[in-house]
Short mmCIF file of C-alpha atoms in Angstrom, two decimals:
data_model
loop_
_atom_site.label_atom_id
_atom_site.label_comp_id
_atom_site.label_asym_id
_atom_site.label_seq_id
_atom_site.Cartn_x
_atom_site.Cartn_y
_atom_site.Cartn_z
CA UNK A 1188 24.58 -34.28 -13.24
CA UNK A 1189 23.94 -34.39 -9.49
CA UNK A 1190 26.60 -31.74 -8.88
CA UNK A 1191 25.02 -29.47 -11.52
CA UNK A 1192 21.53 -29.94 -10.03
CA UNK A 1193 22.87 -29.17 -6.57
CA UNK A 1194 24.57 -26.01 -7.85
CA UNK A 1195 21.34 -24.84 -9.51
CA UNK A 1196 19.35 -25.59 -6.35
CA UNK A 1197 21.83 -23.63 -4.21
CA UNK A 1198 21.69 -20.68 -6.60
CA UNK A 1199 17.88 -20.68 -6.46
CA UNK A 1200 17.86 -20.80 -2.67
CA UNK A 1201 20.35 -17.91 -2.52
CA UNK A 1202 18.15 -15.91 -4.88
CA UNK A 1203 15.04 -16.61 -2.83
CA UNK A 1204 16.57 -15.63 0.51
CA UNK A 1205 18.42 -12.54 -0.69
CA UNK A 1206 16.46 -9.33 -0.10
CA UNK A 1207 14.77 -7.99 -3.22
CA UNK A 1208 13.51 -4.85 -1.52
CA UNK A 1209 15.23 -2.30 0.67
CA UNK A 1210 14.84 -2.71 4.42
CA UNK A 1211 12.94 0.06 6.22
CA UNK A 1212 12.66 2.71 3.55
CA UNK A 1213 12.95 6.13 5.24
CA UNK A 1214 9.76 7.61 3.73
CA UNK A 1215 7.67 4.53 4.43
CA UNK A 1216 9.06 4.40 7.97
CA UNK A 1217 7.15 7.63 8.68
CA UNK A 1218 3.98 5.58 8.11
CA UNK A 1219 4.86 2.92 10.70
CA UNK A 1220 2.77 2.94 13.88
CA UNK A 1221 -0.85 3.68 14.76
CA UNK A 1222 -3.09 6.15 12.91
CA UNK A 1223 -6.64 7.43 12.77
CA UNK A 1224 -7.78 7.87 9.17
CA UNK A 1225 -10.59 10.38 8.57
CA UNK A 1226 -12.16 11.89 5.48
CA UNK A 1227 -14.53 10.92 2.72
CA UNK A 1228 -14.85 7.83 0.58
CA UNK A 1229 -17.39 8.14 -2.20
CA UNK A 1230 -18.71 11.35 -0.58
CA UNK A 1231 -19.41 9.52 2.71
CA UNK A 1232 -17.61 10.56 5.91
CA UNK A 1233 -15.55 7.76 7.44
CA UNK A 1234 -13.14 6.97 10.25
CA UNK A 1235 -10.72 4.03 10.21
CA UNK A 1236 -8.03 2.75 12.53
CA UNK A 1237 -4.75 1.95 10.78
CA UNK A 1238 -1.79 0.06 12.20
CA UNK A 1239 1.42 -0.18 10.17
CA UNK A 1240 4.37 -2.42 11.02
CA UNK A 1241 7.48 -3.70 9.29
CA UNK A 1242 7.31 -7.39 8.33
CA UNK A 1243 9.29 -9.97 6.35
CA UNK A 1244 12.80 -8.88 7.37
CA UNK A 1245 11.70 -5.23 7.46
CA UNK A 1246 11.31 -5.21 3.67
CA UNK A 1247 7.54 -4.61 3.64
CA UNK A 1248 5.40 -2.21 5.62
CA UNK A 1249 2.08 -3.93 6.35
CA UNK A 1250 -0.94 -1.72 6.97
CA UNK A 1251 -4.02 -3.16 8.64
CA UNK A 1252 -6.98 -0.84 8.13
CA UNK A 1253 -10.36 -1.30 9.84
CA UNK A 1254 -13.35 1.04 9.61
CA UNK A 1255 -15.12 2.10 12.77
CA UNK A 1256 -18.41 1.97 10.86
CA UNK A 1257 -20.14 -1.40 11.24
CA UNK A 1258 -22.47 -3.39 9.00
CA UNK A 1259 -25.79 -4.92 10.11
CA UNK A 1260 -23.93 -7.94 11.54
CA UNK A 1261 -21.67 -5.70 13.64
CA UNK A 1262 -18.59 -6.31 11.48
CA UNK A 1263 -16.44 -3.47 10.14
CA UNK A 1264 -17.83 -2.15 6.85
CA UNK A 1265 -14.31 -1.96 5.50
CA UNK A 1266 -11.13 -3.91 6.20
CA UNK A 1267 -7.88 -3.97 4.25
CA UNK A 1268 -4.40 -5.46 4.39
CA UNK A 1269 -1.81 -3.48 2.45
CA UNK A 1270 1.86 -4.24 1.75
CA UNK A 1271 4.21 -1.42 0.73
CA UNK A 1272 7.89 -1.71 -0.22
CA UNK A 1273 10.68 0.08 -2.06
CA UNK A 1274 12.45 -1.76 -4.88
CA UNK A 1275 15.92 -0.19 -5.17
CA UNK A 1276 16.75 -2.12 -8.35
CA UNK A 1277 13.83 -0.53 -10.20
CA UNK A 1278 13.88 2.68 -8.14
CA UNK A 1279 10.18 2.54 -7.43
CA UNK A 1280 7.69 1.63 -4.74
CA UNK A 1281 5.20 -1.21 -4.89
CA UNK A 1282 1.83 -1.55 -3.19
CA UNK A 1283 -0.36 -4.63 -2.85
CA UNK A 1284 -3.84 -3.74 -1.58
CA UNK A 1285 -6.34 -6.38 -0.49
CA UNK A 1286 -9.70 -5.47 1.00
CA UNK A 1287 -13.16 -6.85 1.69
CA UNK A 1288 -14.90 -4.93 -1.10
CA UNK A 1289 -13.77 -6.88 -4.15
CA UNK A 1290 -11.26 -9.50 -5.18
CA UNK A 1291 -8.17 -7.72 -6.52
CA UNK A 1292 -8.56 -6.85 -10.19
CA UNK A 1293 -4.82 -7.23 -10.71
CA UNK A 1294 -2.08 -9.27 -9.11
CA UNK A 1295 0.54 -6.75 -10.18
CA UNK A 1296 -0.35 -4.26 -7.45
CA UNK A 1297 0.41 -0.59 -7.80
CA UNK A 1298 3.70 1.16 -8.45
CA UNK A 1299 4.99 4.65 -7.78
CA UNK A 1300 8.10 6.70 -8.36
CA UNK A 1301 8.77 8.96 -5.40
CA UNK A 1302 8.16 12.67 -5.95
CA UNK A 1303 9.53 14.47 -2.89
CA UNK A 1304 7.33 13.26 -0.03
CA UNK A 1305 4.66 11.95 -2.42
CA UNK A 1306 4.09 8.38 -3.58
CA UNK A 1307 1.74 8.58 -6.59
CA UNK A 1308 0.68 4.92 -6.90
CA UNK A 1309 -0.98 3.74 -10.11
CA UNK A 1310 -2.91 0.47 -10.15
CA UNK A 1311 -3.33 -0.62 -13.77
CA UNK A 1312 -6.57 -2.32 -14.77
CA UNK A 1313 -8.33 -3.12 -18.03
CA UNK A 1314 -11.45 -1.40 -16.69
CA UNK A 1315 -9.56 1.81 -15.89
CA UNK A 1316 -6.59 2.73 -13.75
CA UNK A 1317 -6.86 3.60 -10.07
CA UNK A 1318 -4.64 6.23 -8.44
CA UNK A 1319 -3.65 6.63 -4.80
CA UNK A 1320 -1.28 9.49 -4.04
CA UNK A 1321 0.10 9.14 -0.53
CA UNK A 1322 1.69 12.37 0.71
CA UNK A 1323 3.70 12.78 3.91
CA UNK A 1324 3.56 16.16 5.69
CA UNK A 1325 6.72 16.24 7.82
CA UNK A 1326 5.75 19.45 9.62
CA UNK A 1327 2.36 18.07 10.74
CA UNK A 1328 3.59 14.48 11.08
CA UNK A 1329 0.58 13.32 9.07
CA UNK A 1330 -0.29 11.72 5.74
CA UNK A 1331 -2.95 12.44 3.12
CA UNK A 1332 -4.26 9.94 0.63
CA UNK A 1333 -5.94 11.21 -2.55
CA UNK A 1334 -7.64 8.33 -4.37
CA UNK A 1335 -9.09 8.62 -7.86
CA UNK A 1336 -10.68 6.23 -10.30
CA UNK A 1337 -10.52 6.66 -14.04
CA UNK A 1338 -13.42 6.78 -16.47
CA UNK A 1339 -12.62 7.07 -20.19
CA UNK A 1340 -9.23 8.57 -19.40
CA UNK A 1341 -10.59 11.18 -16.97
CA UNK A 1342 -9.78 10.98 -13.27
CA UNK A 1343 -12.79 10.83 -10.96
CA UNK A 1344 -12.33 11.66 -7.25
CA UNK A 1345 -12.98 8.64 -5.04
CA UNK A 1346 -11.55 9.40 -1.58
CA UNK A 1347 -9.80 12.20 0.27
CA UNK A 1348 -8.29 10.98 3.53
CA UNK A 1349 -5.98 12.20 6.29
CA UNK A 1350 -4.00 10.01 8.67
CA UNK A 1351 -3.08 11.46 12.07
CA UNK A 1352 -1.61 9.90 15.19
CA UNK A 1353 -4.23 8.97 17.81
#
């Protein structure tokens, strides 16, 4: 009995420490580093500073995003922590997005199947899906993010953003 329990425990530990996601995905690696994000969110012009670094054995790219716009208390109007990774077993990307606007509506995060240099993330929600298509422009060395909400099955533009190196 003890031997069987020990074998099960060892198998669980091996499963937990083995990498589930690919280390340093090539497309995501283009997003690592410092960026200035500009564009519109809800028809309002905005500028954010974004820093992206590999974490957790280089399996996840963590983005820290802070708006330059401040609230009445002098704090950033917007702040987010984002984790991106590629799951080679399922051949798709995952995205977990946490920000200061609302508690996450889903714990599943978003998922995307790569389309060239595009990552069309879909975040499923009972109140309507949310879409964030991240596109890398290799020639310009920049990214665009097109974010859309969904109302009764129709996409509604939410944000159009560009990330460039400072």
